[in-house]
Amino acid sequence: MANINENYLKLKAGYLFPEIARRVKVYSEKHPNAKIIRLGIGDVTLPLAPAVVDALVSSSKEMGTPEGFHGYGPEQGYSFLLKAIADNDYAPLGVKLDESEIFVSDGSKCDCGNIQEIFSGDAKIAIGDPVYPVYVDTNVMAGRTGEAGPDGRYANLIYMPSTKENGFQPDFPKERPDLIYLCFPNNPTGTVASKESLKAWVEYAKKNNSIILYDSAYEAFISEPGVPRSIYEVEGAREVAIEFRSFSKTAGFTGLRCAYIVIPKELKGKTKDGQEVSIGQLWSRRHTTKFNGVSYVTQKAAEAIYSPQGKKEIRASIDAYMSNAKLIREGLIQAGYDVFGGVNAPYIWLKTPNNLSSWDFFDQLLDKAQVVGTPGSGFGPAGEGYFRLSAFGKKDDVIEAIRRISAL
């Protein structure tokens, strides 16, 4: 038999969301008539915008003609979408991007997990805690960690706790990291970073020769003025940061799959003998080797969200989800919960009542209210005693879920 990559055996019992699905399945089998409301996994519920659907239809018809057929496209993305991204997502922020600095993909989850492949196997990793599990698990798979200890923390990872006491803003690690994962608006806590905070992180990265992996998948949900939408709004960030963006939650592409990653030309890594190497070129090599590109039809659909009509329709969907977030946030506060997030992000982070563990509260909520959320401990040890609810449900379900939770 072939030997396996034993790093996979270090992973904890199961990925967070499959474990949630397993528990819900067991409950449903015992209670087949229960109407379960799911506010756990951050999947969207509203249909694709009409402008997106029109683009899917027209580009599909185009593909059915000899002159309009497209086979393999450029792995980095078609120029029409790269230009739309640069002109609409970054130029209004005062950020100028070259098309060669943008790489279209089939999802930020893939990009966040795959980016670590181009860095040294002994690179030191710093992560927020709680954290999106993909950041941790993919580095475990790559062999950059030891075993998980009794507290759930993996040896050789630098944990940066984000707690109520520090405003859910991770402090600078005392040990120098090579790679720093940051996510704002944050998943799971729903909190944001100020421009001053990001400026401090950029300065820290420069001082320590670190690279920031900045996940801004939820930037479209920012509502308060002055909150940065991109780390590149900070001077000098192009020298130290990679940014991840997604159409999944912004435009409902969770089932269509399209995202992109930005790697500025100024960003460099180094070899063991100190030679500088372009990070963008390394990623391009990896991207073109392991990926054949997002389909033409999907990229035309993504381009459509930047049309005047597309922007209007996407904005309406985002506003609907944020209306749900407000309902959840205010309903929980009225019910006496300690609540965070839900203002600039579609996630609400709450303290579990009566010092219940995260999974105990999950089971209680499922059993007593038939509502599914996400245990905070699934995002890391610092998430223990907290719980995440998603605003991506249907409005009537959100209203009913809050009524049920408030009645507990």
mmCIF file of C-alpha atoms in Angstrom:
data_model
loop_
_atom_site.group_PDB
_atom_site.id
_atom_site.type_symbol
_atom_site.label_atom_id
_atom_site.label_comp_id
_atom_site.label_asym_id
_atom_site.label_seq_id
_atom_site.Cartn_x
_atom_site.Cartn_y
_atom_site.Cartn_z
ATOM 1 C CA MET A 1 0.000 0.000 0.000
ATOM 2 C CA ALA A 2 1.084 3.586 -0.609
ATOM 3 C CA ASN A 3 2.110 5.706 2.340
ATOM 4 C CA ILE A 4 -0.226 8.568 3.187
ATOM 5 C CA ASN A 5 0.398 12.178 4.144
ATOM 6 C CA GLU A 6 0.181 11.691 7.900
ATOM 7 C CA ASN A 7 -0.328 15.378 8.494
ATOM 8 C CA TYR A 8 -3.986 14.758 7.619
ATOM 9 C CA LEU A 9 -4.235 12.585 10.713
ATOM 10 C CA LYS A 10 -3.470 15.629 12.859
ATOM 11 C CA LEU A 11 -6.748 17.241 11.819
ATOM 12 C CA LYS A 12 -9.409 17.281 14.472
ATOM 13 C CA ALA A 13 -12.345 14.871 14.223
ATOM 14 C CA GLY A 14 -14.167 16.609 11.381
ATOM 15 C CA TYR A 15 -14.397 19.845 9.502
ATOM 16 C CA LEU A 16 -16.759 22.143 11.391
ATOM 17 C CA PHE A 17 -19.629 22.343 8.920
ATOM 18 C CA PRO A 18 -19.898 18.614 8.124
ATOM 19 C CA GLU A 19 -20.129 17.995 11.878
ATOM 20 C CA ILE A 20 -22.991 20.489 12.097
ATOM 21 C CA ALA A 21 -24.721 18.730 9.197
ATOM 22 C CA ARG A 22 -24.258 15.369 10.913
ATOM 23 C CA ARG A 23 -25.878 16.548 14.145
ATOM 24 C CA VAL A 24 -28.762 18.167 12.300
ATOM 25 C CA LYS A 25 -29.313 14.964 10.291
ATOM 26 C CA VAL A 26 -29.475 12.879 13.473
ATOM 27 C CA TYR A 27 -31.977 15.312 15.016
ATOM 28 C CA SER A 28 -34.091 15.428 11.853
ATOM 29 C CA GLU A 29 -34.326 11.652 11.704
ATOM 30 C CA LYS A 30 -35.618 11.595 15.282
ATOM 31 C CA HIS A 31 -37.961 14.554 14.704
ATOM 32 C CA PRO A 32 -39.107 14.304 11.067
ATOM 33 C CA ASN A 33 -41.832 16.943 11.492
ATOM 34 C CA ALA A 34 -39.605 19.609 13.044
ATOM 35 C CA LYS A 35 -39.257 22.814 11.039
ATOM 36 C CA ILE A 36 -35.570 23.543 11.389
ATOM 37 C CA ILE A 37 -34.327 27.052 10.643
ATOM 38 C CA ARG A 38 -30.725 27.120 9.487
ATOM 39 C CA LEU A 39 -28.684 30.173 10.382
ATOM 40 C CA GLY A 40 -25.402 28.291 10.520
ATOM 41 C CA ILE A 41 -23.386 27.816 7.335
ATOM 42 C CA GLY A 42 -23.024 31.100 5.510
ATOM 43 C CA ASP A 43 -24.760 30.040 2.302
ATOM 44 C CA VAL A 44 -26.930 32.613 0.562
ATOM 45 C CA THR A 45 -30.662 32.158 -0.034
ATOM 46 C CA LEU A 46 -31.644 34.911 -2.483
ATOM 47 C CA PRO A 47 -31.600 34.019 -6.193
ATOM 48 C CA LEU A 48 -29.046 35.372 -8.634
ATOM 49 C CA ALA A 49 -29.617 38.944 -9.766
ATOM 50 C CA PRO A 50 -31.530 39.271 -13.069
ATOM 51 C CA ALA A 51 -28.522 41.002 -14.654
ATOM 52 C CA VAL A 52 -26.385 37.983 -13.780
ATOM 53 C CA VAL A 53 -28.958 35.549 -15.133
ATOM 54 C CA ASP A 54 -29.220 37.535 -18.367
ATOM 55 C CA ALA A 55 -25.432 37.365 -18.754
ATOM 56 C CA LEU A 56 -25.456 33.609 -18.111
ATOM 57 C CA VAL A 57 -28.134 33.085 -20.752
ATOM 58 C CA SER A 58 -26.583 35.343 -23.383
ATOM 59 C CA SER A 59 -23.051 33.973 -22.903
ATOM 60 C CA SER A 60 -24.361 30.392 -22.998
ATOM 61 C CA LYS A 61 -26.071 31.128 -26.306
ATOM 62 C CA GLU A 62 -22.857 32.734 -27.499
ATOM 63 C CA MET A 63 -20.996 29.530 -26.637
ATOM 64 C CA GLY A 64 -23.429 27.660 -28.885
ATOM 65 C CA THR A 65 -22.233 29.454 -32.009
ATOM 66 C CA PRO A 66 -19.076 28.791 -34.010
ATOM 67 C CA GLU A 67 -17.913 32.391 -33.743
ATOM 68 C CA GLY A 68 -18.808 32.767 -30.055
ATOM 69 C CA PHE A 69 -17.489 29.487 -28.694
ATOM 70 C CA HIS A 70 -14.772 29.697 -26.007
ATOM 71 C CA GLY A 71 -12.620 26.767 -24.969
ATOM 72 C CA TYR A 72 -9.783 27.088 -22.502
ATOM 73 C CA GLY A 73 -9.435 30.699 -21.507
ATOM 74 C CA PRO A 74 -6.569 32.499 -19.791
ATOM 75 C CA GLU A 75 -6.070 30.873 -16.382
ATOM 76 C CA GLN A 76 -5.664 34.282 -14.739
ATOM 77 C CA GLY A 77 -9.039 35.439 -16.040
ATOM 78 C CA TYR A 78 -10.455 37.170 -19.098
ATOM 79 C CA SER A 79 -9.391 40.771 -19.541
ATOM 80 C CA PHE A 80 -13.008 42.007 -19.538
ATOM 81 C CA LEU A 81 -13.448 40.792 -15.939
ATOM 82 C CA LEU A 82 -9.993 41.842 -14.738
ATOM 83 C CA LYS A 83 -10.651 45.371 -16.011
ATOM 84 C CA ALA A 84 -14.105 45.460 -14.392
ATOM 85 C CA ILE A 85 -12.595 44.421 -11.056
ATOM 86 C CA ALA A 86 -9.833 47.040 -11.190
ATOM 87 C CA ASP A 87 -12.185 49.813 -12.330
ATOM 88 C CA ASN A 88 -15.044 49.096 -9.930
ATOM 89 C CA ASP A 89 -13.655 47.439 -6.813
ATOM 90 C CA TYR A 90 -10.392 49.365 -6.469
ATOM 91 C CA ALA A 91 -10.261 52.565 -8.512
ATOM 92 C CA PRO A 92 -13.053 54.213 -6.420
ATOM 93 C CA LEU A 93 -10.874 53.569 -3.339
ATOM 94 C CA GLY A 94 -7.930 55.354 -4.928
ATOM 95 C CA VAL A 95 -6.178 52.033 -5.521
ATOM 96 C CA LYS A 96 -4.696 51.426 -8.970
ATOM 97 C CA LEU A 97 -4.272 47.813 -10.005
ATOM 98 C CA ASP A 98 -2.764 46.366 -13.147
ATOM 99 C CA GLU A 99 -4.709 43.488 -14.677
ATOM 100 C CA SER A 100 -1.644 41.271 -14.236
ATOM 101 C CA GLU A 101 -1.980 41.648 -10.456
ATOM 102 C CA ILE A 102 -5.456 40.035 -10.403
ATOM 103 C CA PHE A 103 -6.074 36.284 -10.635
ATOM 104 C CA VAL A 104 -9.634 34.978 -11.070
ATOM 105 C CA SER A 105 -10.464 31.683 -9.367
ATOM 106 C CA ASP A 106 -13.368 29.426 -8.423
ATOM 107 C CA GLY A 107 -13.545 30.614 -4.820
ATOM 108 C CA SER A 108 -11.750 32.375 -1.984
ATOM 109 C CA LYS A 109 -11.854 29.199 0.087
ATOM 110 C CA CYS A 110 -9.623 27.608 -2.542
ATOM 111 C CA ASP A 111 -7.347 30.648 -2.752
ATOM 112 C CA CYS A 112 -6.965 30.977 1.023
ATOM 113 C CA GLY A 113 -6.135 27.287 1.240
ATOM 114 C CA ASN A 114 -3.888 27.104 -1.811
ATOM 115 C CA ILE A 115 -1.799 30.242 -1.277
ATOM 116 C CA GLN A 116 0.301 28.540 1.404
ATOM 117 C CA GLU A 117 1.694 26.121 -1.209
ATOM 118 C CA ILE A 118 4.048 28.743 -2.649
ATOM 119 C CA PHE A 119 5.709 29.388 0.711
ATOM 120 C CA SER A 120 8.362 27.424 2.546
ATOM 121 C CA GLY A 121 7.300 24.322 4.425
ATOM 122 C CA ASP A 122 8.852 25.729 7.597
ATOM 123 C CA ALA A 123 7.165 29.131 7.289
ATOM 124 C CA LYS A 124 5.853 30.365 10.617
ATOM 125 C CA ILE A 125 2.110 31.062 10.509
ATOM 126 C CA ALA A 126 0.113 33.533 12.618
ATOM 127 C CA ILE A 127 -3.668 33.246 12.705
ATOM 128 C CA GLY A 128 -6.475 35.029 14.480
ATOM 129 C CA ASP A 129 -8.403 33.021 17.051
ATOM 130 C CA PRO A 130 -11.310 32.493 16.406
ATOM 131 C CA VAL A 131 -10.588 31.994 12.729
ATOM 132 C CA TYR A 132 -11.996 30.667 9.457
ATOM 133 C CA PRO A 133 -10.971 26.967 9.757
ATOM 134 C CA VAL A 134 -9.459 26.750 6.250
ATOM 135 C CA TYR A 135 -6.487 28.931 7.264
ATOM 136 C CA VAL A 136 -5.529 26.464 9.974
ATOM 137 C CA ASP A 137 -6.419 23.144 8.392
ATOM 138 C CA THR A 138 -4.531 23.697 5.134
ATOM 139 C CA ASN A 139 -1.354 24.544 7.033
ATOM 140 C CA VAL A 140 -1.849 21.444 9.169
ATOM 141 C CA MET A 141 -2.159 19.399 5.976
ATOM 142 C CA ALA A 142 1.052 20.959 4.672
ATOM 143 C CA GLY A 143 2.970 19.855 7.768
ATOM 144 C CA ARG A 144 3.647 23.279 9.295
ATOM 145 C CA THR A 145 2.182 22.339 12.669
ATOM 146 C CA GLY A 146 2.561 19.780 15.375
ATOM 147 C CA GLU A 147 -0.305 17.910 16.974
ATOM 148 C CA ALA A 148 -3.326 19.646 18.471
ATOM 149 C CA GLY A 149 -3.089 19.971 22.242
ATOM 150 C CA PRO A 150 -5.843 19.503 24.840
ATOM 151 C CA ASP A 151 -6.841 23.145 24.353
ATOM 152 C CA GLY A 152 -7.330 22.603 20.616
ATOM 153 C CA ARG A 153 -4.292 24.650 19.621
ATOM 154 C CA TYR A 154 -1.796 23.165 17.195
ATOM 155 C CA ALA A 155 1.862 23.239 18.126
ATOM 156 C CA ASN A 156 4.011 25.546 15.996
ATOM 157 C CA LEU A 157 1.123 27.854 15.053
ATOM 158 C CA ILE A 158 1.069 31.402 16.415
ATOM 159 C CA TYR A 159 -2.387 32.119 17.809
ATOM 160 C CA MET A 160 -3.596 35.718 18.086
ATOM 161 C CA PRO A 161 -6.677 35.660 20.341
ATOM 162 C CA SER A 162 -9.509 38.026 19.387
ATOM 163 C CA THR A 163 -11.644 38.536 22.465
ATOM 164 C CA LYS A 164 -14.181 40.893 23.913
ATOM 165 C CA GLU A 165 -11.373 42.384 25.996
ATOM 166 C CA ASN A 166 -9.361 43.493 22.934
ATOM 167 C CA GLY A 167 -12.409 44.372 20.858
ATOM 168 C CA PHE A 168 -11.957 41.234 18.753
ATOM 169 C CA GLN A 169 -8.833 42.795 17.258
ATOM 170 C CA PRO A 170 -5.849 40.437 17.415
ATOM 171 C CA ASP A 171 -2.724 41.792 19.053
ATOM 172 C CA PHE A 172 0.630 41.682 17.288
ATOM 173 C CA PRO A 173 2.324 38.312 17.797
ATOM 174 C CA LYS A 174 5.383 38.389 20.012
ATOM 175 C CA GLU A 175 7.034 35.696 17.915
ATOM 176 C CA ARG A 176 7.946 36.767 14.379
ATOM 177 C CA PRO A 177 5.653 35.191 11.752
ATOM 178 C CA ASP A 178 6.326 34.703 8.050
ATOM 179 C CA LEU A 179 2.640 34.755 7.126
ATOM 180 C CA ILE A 180 -0.162 36.586 8.944
ATOM 181 C CA TYR A 181 -3.794 35.715 8.194
ATOM 182 C CA LEU A 182 -6.194 38.632 8.752
ATOM 183 C CA CYS A 183 -9.904 38.711 7.899
ATOM 184 C CA PHE A 184 -11.999 41.907 7.951
ATOM 185 C CA PRO A 185 -14.940 42.235 8.098
ATOM 186 C CA ASN A 186 -14.233 39.238 10.244
ATOM 187 C CA ASN A 187 -15.632 35.772 9.935
ATOM 188 C CA PRO A 188 -16.845 34.683 12.465
ATOM 189 C CA THR A 189 -17.053 37.708 14.805
ATOM 190 C CA GLY A 190 -18.495 40.203 12.307
ATOM 191 C CA THR A 191 -16.139 42.940 13.510
ATOM 192 C CA VAL A 192 -14.051 45.316 11.391
ATOM 193 C CA ALA A 193 -10.618 46.925 11.554
ATOM 194 C CA SER A 194 -10.005 50.655 11.379
ATOM 195 C CA LYS A 195 -7.629 52.166 8.859
ATOM 196 C CA GLU A 196 -5.304 53.043 11.743
ATOM 197 C CA SER A 197 -5.278 49.397 12.817
ATOM 198 C CA LEU A 198 -4.471 48.171 9.314
ATOM 199 C CA LYS A 199 -1.747 50.797 9.017
ATOM 200 C CA ALA A 200 -0.182 49.386 12.177
ATOM 201 C CA TRP A 201 -0.336 45.859 10.727
ATOM 202 C CA VAL A 202 1.345 47.020 7.521
ATOM 203 C CA GLU A 203 4.116 48.661 9.539
ATOM 204 C CA TYR A 204 4.477 45.502 11.646
ATOM 205 C CA ALA A 205 4.746 43.345 8.514
ATOM 206 C CA LYS A 206 7.379 45.620 7.014
ATOM 207 C CA LYS A 207 9.408 45.618 10.212
ATOM 208 C CA ASN A 208 9.309 41.836 10.475
ATOM 209 C CA ASN A 209 9.551 40.961 6.767
ATOM 210 C CA SER A 210 6.181 39.234 7.023
ATOM 211 C CA ILE A 211 3.420 38.880 4.448
ATOM 212 C CA ILE A 212 -0.211 39.601 5.319
ATOM 213 C CA LEU A 213 -2.841 37.308 3.795
ATOM 214 C CA TYR A 214 -5.862 39.602 3.899
ATOM 215 C CA ASP A 215 -9.294 38.036 3.446
ATOM 216 C CA SER A 216 -11.818 40.749 2.569
ATOM 217 C CA ALA A 217 -14.566 38.478 1.233
ATOM 218 C CA TYR A 218 -17.218 40.478 3.115
ATOM 219 C CA GLU A 219 -16.145 44.040 2.275
ATOM 220 C CA ALA A 220 -19.370 44.707 0.311
ATOM 221 C CA PHE A 221 -21.340 44.469 3.562
ATOM 222 C CA ILE A 222 -19.552 47.415 5.191
ATOM 223 C CA SER A 223 -22.088 50.143 5.980
ATOM 224 C CA GLU A 224 -20.291 52.569 8.264
ATOM 225 C CA PRO A 225 -18.234 55.382 6.717
ATOM 226 C CA GLY A 226 -14.487 55.344 7.200
ATOM 227 C CA VAL A 227 -14.148 51.565 7.460
ATOM 228 C CA PRO A 228 -11.508 50.396 4.940
ATOM 229 C CA ARG A 229 -12.709 48.003 2.236
ATOM 230 C CA SER A 230 -9.225 47.005 1.099
ATOM 231 C CA ILE A 231 -5.881 46.775 2.836
ATOM 232 C CA TYR A 232 -4.425 48.569 -0.180
ATOM 233 C CA GLU A 233 -6.068 51.751 1.055
ATOM 234 C CA VAL A 234 -3.105 51.812 3.454
ATOM 235 C CA GLU A 235 0.105 53.231 2.049
ATOM 236 C CA GLY A 236 2.795 50.579 1.721
ATOM 237 C CA ALA A 237 0.395 47.626 1.810
ATOM 238 C CA ARG A 238 1.287 46.675 -1.754
ATOM 239 C CA GLU A 239 4.733 45.685 -0.471
ATOM 240 C CA VAL A 240 3.470 43.300 2.215
ATOM 241 C CA ALA A 241 -0.080 42.097 1.494
ATOM 242 C CA ILE A 242 -2.106 39.694 -0.629
ATOM 243 C CA GLU A 243 -5.858 40.302 -0.763
ATOM 244 C CA PHE A 244 -8.663 37.779 -1.299
ATOM 245 C CA ARG A 245 -12.077 38.769 -2.684
ATOM 246 C CA SER A 246 -15.152 36.684 -3.478
ATOM 247 C CA PHE A 247 -18.414 36.954 -5.422
ATOM 248 C CA SER A 248 -19.991 34.202 -3.305
ATOM 249 C CA LYS A 249 -21.717 36.320 -0.673
ATOM 250 C CA THR A 250 -21.539 39.636 -2.524
ATOM 251 C CA ALA A 251 -23.431 38.391 -5.591
ATOM 252 C CA GLY A 252 -24.823 35.021 -4.516
ATOM 253 C CA PHE A 253 -22.218 32.991 -6.404
ATOM 254 C CA THR A 254 -21.905 30.222 -3.798
ATOM 255 C CA GLY A 255 -23.232 27.755 -6.374
ATOM 256 C CA LEU A 256 -21.735 29.471 -9.422
ATOM 257 C CA ARG A 257 -18.181 29.815 -8.036
ATOM 258 C CA CYS A 258 -16.050 32.843 -8.822
ATOM 259 C CA ALA A 259 -13.549 34.884 -6.836
ATOM 260 C CA TYR A 260 -10.190 36.553 -7.244
ATOM 261 C CA ILE A 261 -6.905 37.188 -5.499
ATOM 262 C CA VAL A 262 -4.737 40.313 -5.776
ATOM 263 C CA ILE A 263 -0.944 40.061 -5.608
ATOM 264 C CA PRO A 264 0.860 43.370 -6.241
ATOM 265 C CA LYS A 265 4.045 43.444 -8.295
ATOM 266 C CA GLU A 266 5.947 44.985 -5.373
ATOM 267 C CA LEU A 267 5.371 41.921 -3.169
ATOM 268 C CA LYS A 268 8.500 39.774 -2.866
ATOM 269 C CA GLY A 269 9.577 36.625 -1.092
ATOM 270 C CA LYS A 270 13.070 35.270 -0.715
ATOM 271 C CA THR A 271 15.016 32.087 -1.212
ATOM 272 C CA LYS A 272 17.173 30.524 1.501
ATOM 273 C CA ASP A 273 20.209 32.321 0.103
ATOM 274 C CA GLY A 274 18.404 35.671 0.252
ATOM 275 C CA GLN A 275 17.463 36.111 -3.407
ATOM 276 C CA GLU A 276 14.231 38.080 -3.951
ATOM 277 C CA VAL A 277 11.448 36.373 -5.898
ATOM 278 C CA SER A 278 8.144 37.782 -7.164
ATOM 279 C CA ILE A 279 5.230 36.308 -5.218
ATOM 280 C CA GLY A 280 2.903 37.069 -8.118
ATOM 281 C CA GLN A 281 5.048 35.051 -10.511
ATOM 282 C CA LEU A 282 5.099 32.100 -8.131
ATOM 283 C CA TRP A 283 1.324 32.211 -7.764
ATOM 284 C CA SER A 284 0.880 32.527 -11.525
ATOM 285 C CA ARG A 285 3.024 29.418 -12.004
ATOM 286 C CA ARG A 286 1.033 27.497 -9.423
ATOM 287 C CA HIS A 287 -2.293 28.810 -10.773
ATOM 288 C CA THR A 288 -1.563 27.897 -14.389
ATOM 289 C CA THR A 289 -0.226 24.476 -13.434
ATOM 290 C CA LYS A 290 -3.121 23.356 -11.240
ATOM 291 C CA PHE A 291 -6.071 25.337 -12.614
ATOM 292 C CA ASN A 292 -7.619 25.714 -16.060
ATOM 293 C CA GLY A 293 -9.490 28.898 -15.284
ATOM 294 C CA VAL A 294 -13.063 29.881 -14.467
ATOM 295 C CA SER A 295 -15.505 29.255 -17.304
ATOM 296 C CA TYR A 296 -16.238 32.004 -19.813
ATOM 297 C CA VAL A 297 -19.937 31.881 -18.928
ATOM 298 C CA THR A 298 -19.249 32.357 -15.223
ATOM 299 C CA GLN A 299 -16.860 35.244 -15.838
ATOM 300 C CA LYS A 300 -19.447 36.993 -18.036
ATOM 301 C CA ALA A 301 -21.908 36.574 -15.178
ATOM 302 C CA ALA A 302 -19.373 38.103 -12.775
ATOM 303 C CA GLU A 303 -18.785 41.009 -15.153
ATOM 304 C CA ALA A 304 -22.529 41.707 -15.127
ATOM 305 C CA ILE A 305 -22.553 42.607 -11.443
ATOM 306 C CA TYR A 306 -20.521 45.713 -12.331
ATOM 307 C CA SER A 307 -23.097 47.005 -14.838
ATOM 308 C CA PRO A 308 -25.352 49.840 -13.580
ATOM 309 C CA GLN A 309 -28.310 47.475 -13.344
ATOM 310 C CA GLY A 310 -26.182 44.747 -11.796
ATOM 311 C CA LYS A 311 -24.886 47.086 -9.116
ATOM 312 C CA LYS A 312 -28.424 48.137 -8.254
ATOM 313 C CA GLU A 313 -29.641 44.548 -7.975
ATOM 314 C CA ILE A 314 -26.629 43.349 -5.970
ATOM 315 C CA ARG A 315 -27.024 46.276 -3.593
ATOM 316 C CA ALA A 316 -30.646 45.280 -2.993
ATOM 317 C CA SER A 317 -29.582 41.739 -2.053
ATOM 318 C CA ILE A 318 -26.875 42.964 0.291
ATOM 319 C CA ASP A 319 -29.324 45.386 1.925
ATOM 320 C CA ALA A 320 -31.788 42.537 2.443
ATOM 321 C CA TYR A 321 -29.172 40.416 4.193
ATOM 322 C CA MET A 322 -28.043 43.320 6.341
ATOM 323 C CA SER A 323 -31.663 43.973 7.268
ATOM 324 C CA ASN A 324 -31.706 40.378 8.521
ATOM 325 C CA ALA A 325 -28.506 41.056 10.443
ATOM 326 C CA LYS A 326 -30.128 44.023 12.139
ATOM 327 C CA LEU A 327 -33.165 41.940 13.066
ATOM 328 C CA ILE A 328 -30.955 39.236 14.583
ATOM 329 C CA ARG A 329 -28.682 41.666 16.375
ATOM 330 C CA GLU A 330 -31.459 43.790 17.887
ATOM 331 C CA GLY A 331 -33.627 40.781 18.693
ATOM 332 C CA LEU A 332 -30.828 39.081 20.589
ATOM 333 C CA ILE A 333 -29.938 42.260 22.466
ATOM 334 C CA GLN A 334 -33.581 42.627 23.533
ATOM 335 C CA ALA A 335 -33.519 39.009 24.683
ATOM 336 C CA GLY A 336 -30.547 39.803 26.920
ATOM 337 C CA TYR A 337 -27.677 38.344 24.917
ATOM 338 C CA ASP A 338 -24.222 39.877 24.683
ATOM 339 C CA VAL A 339 -23.936 40.526 20.929
ATOM 340 C CA PHE A 340 -21.215 41.621 18.496
ATOM 341 C CA GLY A 341 -21.020 42.105 14.732
ATOM 342 C CA GLY A 342 -24.014 42.398 12.432
ATOM 343 C CA VAL A 343 -23.354 46.052 11.527
ATOM 344 C CA ASN A 344 -20.669 45.807 8.840
ATOM 345 C CA ALA A 345 -20.888 42.068 8.265
ATOM 346 C CA PRO A 346 -23.595 39.421 7.783
ATOM 347 C CA TYR A 347 -22.472 37.534 10.883
ATOM 348 C CA ILE A 348 -23.616 37.986 14.475
ATOM 349 C CA TRP A 349 -21.339 36.753 17.260
ATOM 350 C CA LEU A 350 -22.979 36.175 20.637
ATOM 351 C CA LYS A 351 -21.894 35.055 24.061
ATOM 352 C CA THR A 352 -23.546 31.814 25.064
ATOM 353 C CA PRO A 353 -25.856 32.182 28.092
ATOM 354 C CA ASN A 354 -25.242 30.670 31.499
ATOM 355 C CA ASN A 355 -21.627 29.798 30.654
ATOM 356 C CA LEU A 356 -22.734 27.030 28.315
ATOM 357 C CA SER A 357 -20.091 25.587 26.031
ATOM 358 C CA SER A 358 -20.485 26.415 22.345
ATOM 359 C CA TRP A 359 -21.563 22.896 21.392
ATOM 360 C CA ASP A 360 -23.918 22.602 24.387
ATOM 361 C CA PHE A 361 -25.615 25.801 23.258
ATOM 362 C CA PHE A 362 -25.768 24.416 19.694
ATOM 363 C CA ASP A 363 -27.547 21.291 20.954
ATOM 364 C CA GLN A 364 -29.872 23.331 23.184
ATOM 365 C CA LEU A 365 -30.792 25.672 20.341
ATOM 366 C CA LEU A 366 -31.450 22.758 18.002
ATOM 367 C CA ASP A 367 -33.449 20.775 20.568
ATOM 368 C CA LYS A 368 -35.466 23.591 22.152
ATOM 369 C CA ALA A 369 -35.846 26.050 19.268
ATOM 370 C CA GLN A 370 -35.056 24.007 16.147
ATOM 371 C CA VAL A 371 -32.563 26.718 15.111
ATOM 372 C CA VAL A 372 -29.117 25.871 13.736
ATOM 373 C CA GLY A 373 -26.139 28.137 14.269
ATOM 374 C CA THR A 374 -22.389 27.624 14.401
ATOM 375 C CA PRO A 375 -20.503 26.841 17.635
ATOM 376 C CA GLY A 376 -17.770 29.388 18.269
ATOM 377 C CA SER A 377 -15.310 26.741 19.412
ATOM 378 C CA GLY A 378 -15.343 25.364 15.877
ATOM 379 C CA PHE A 379 -13.452 28.494 14.838
ATOM 380 C CA GLY A 380 -10.733 28.037 17.431
ATOM 381 C CA PRO A 381 -10.152 27.831 21.188
ATOM 382 C CA ALA A 382 -10.853 31.546 21.742
ATOM 383 C CA GLY A 383 -14.291 30.989 20.234
ATOM 384 C CA GLU A 384 -15.342 28.734 23.093
ATOM 385 C CA GLY A 385 -18.362 30.172 24.859
ATOM 386 C CA TYR A 386 -19.487 32.047 21.734
ATOM 387 C CA PHE A 387 -21.840 31.304 18.879
ATOM 388 C CA ARG A 388 -22.256 32.561 15.309
ATOM 389 C CA LEU A 389 -25.521 33.249 13.520
ATOM 390 C CA SER A 390 -25.697 34.066 9.828
ATOM 391 C CA ALA A 391 -27.917 36.720 8.228
ATOM 392 C CA PHE A 392 -28.183 34.830 4.933
ATOM 393 C CA GLY A 393 -31.530 33.222 5.742
ATOM 394 C CA LYS A 394 -34.946 34.268 4.496
ATOM 395 C CA LYS A 395 -36.498 37.192 6.360
ATOM 396 C CA ASP A 396 -39.520 35.241 7.616
ATOM 397 C CA ASP A 397 -37.221 32.500 8.903
ATOM 398 C CA VAL A 398 -35.005 35.047 10.633
ATOM 399 C CA ILE A 399 -37.987 36.632 12.376
ATOM 400 C CA GLU A 400 -39.262 33.222 13.488
ATOM 401 C CA ALA A 401 -35.801 32.114 14.634
ATOM 402 C CA ILE A 402 -35.376 35.162 16.843
ATOM 403 C CA ARG A 403 -38.866 34.644 18.268
ATOM 404 C CA ARG A 404 -37.962 31.069 19.171
ATOM 405 C CA ILE A 405 -34.580 31.994 20.666
ATOM 406 C CA SER A 406 -36.132 34.803 22.691
ATOM 407 C CA ALA A 407 -38.667 32.347 24.120
ATOM 408 C CA LEU A 408 -35.992 30.041 25.544
#
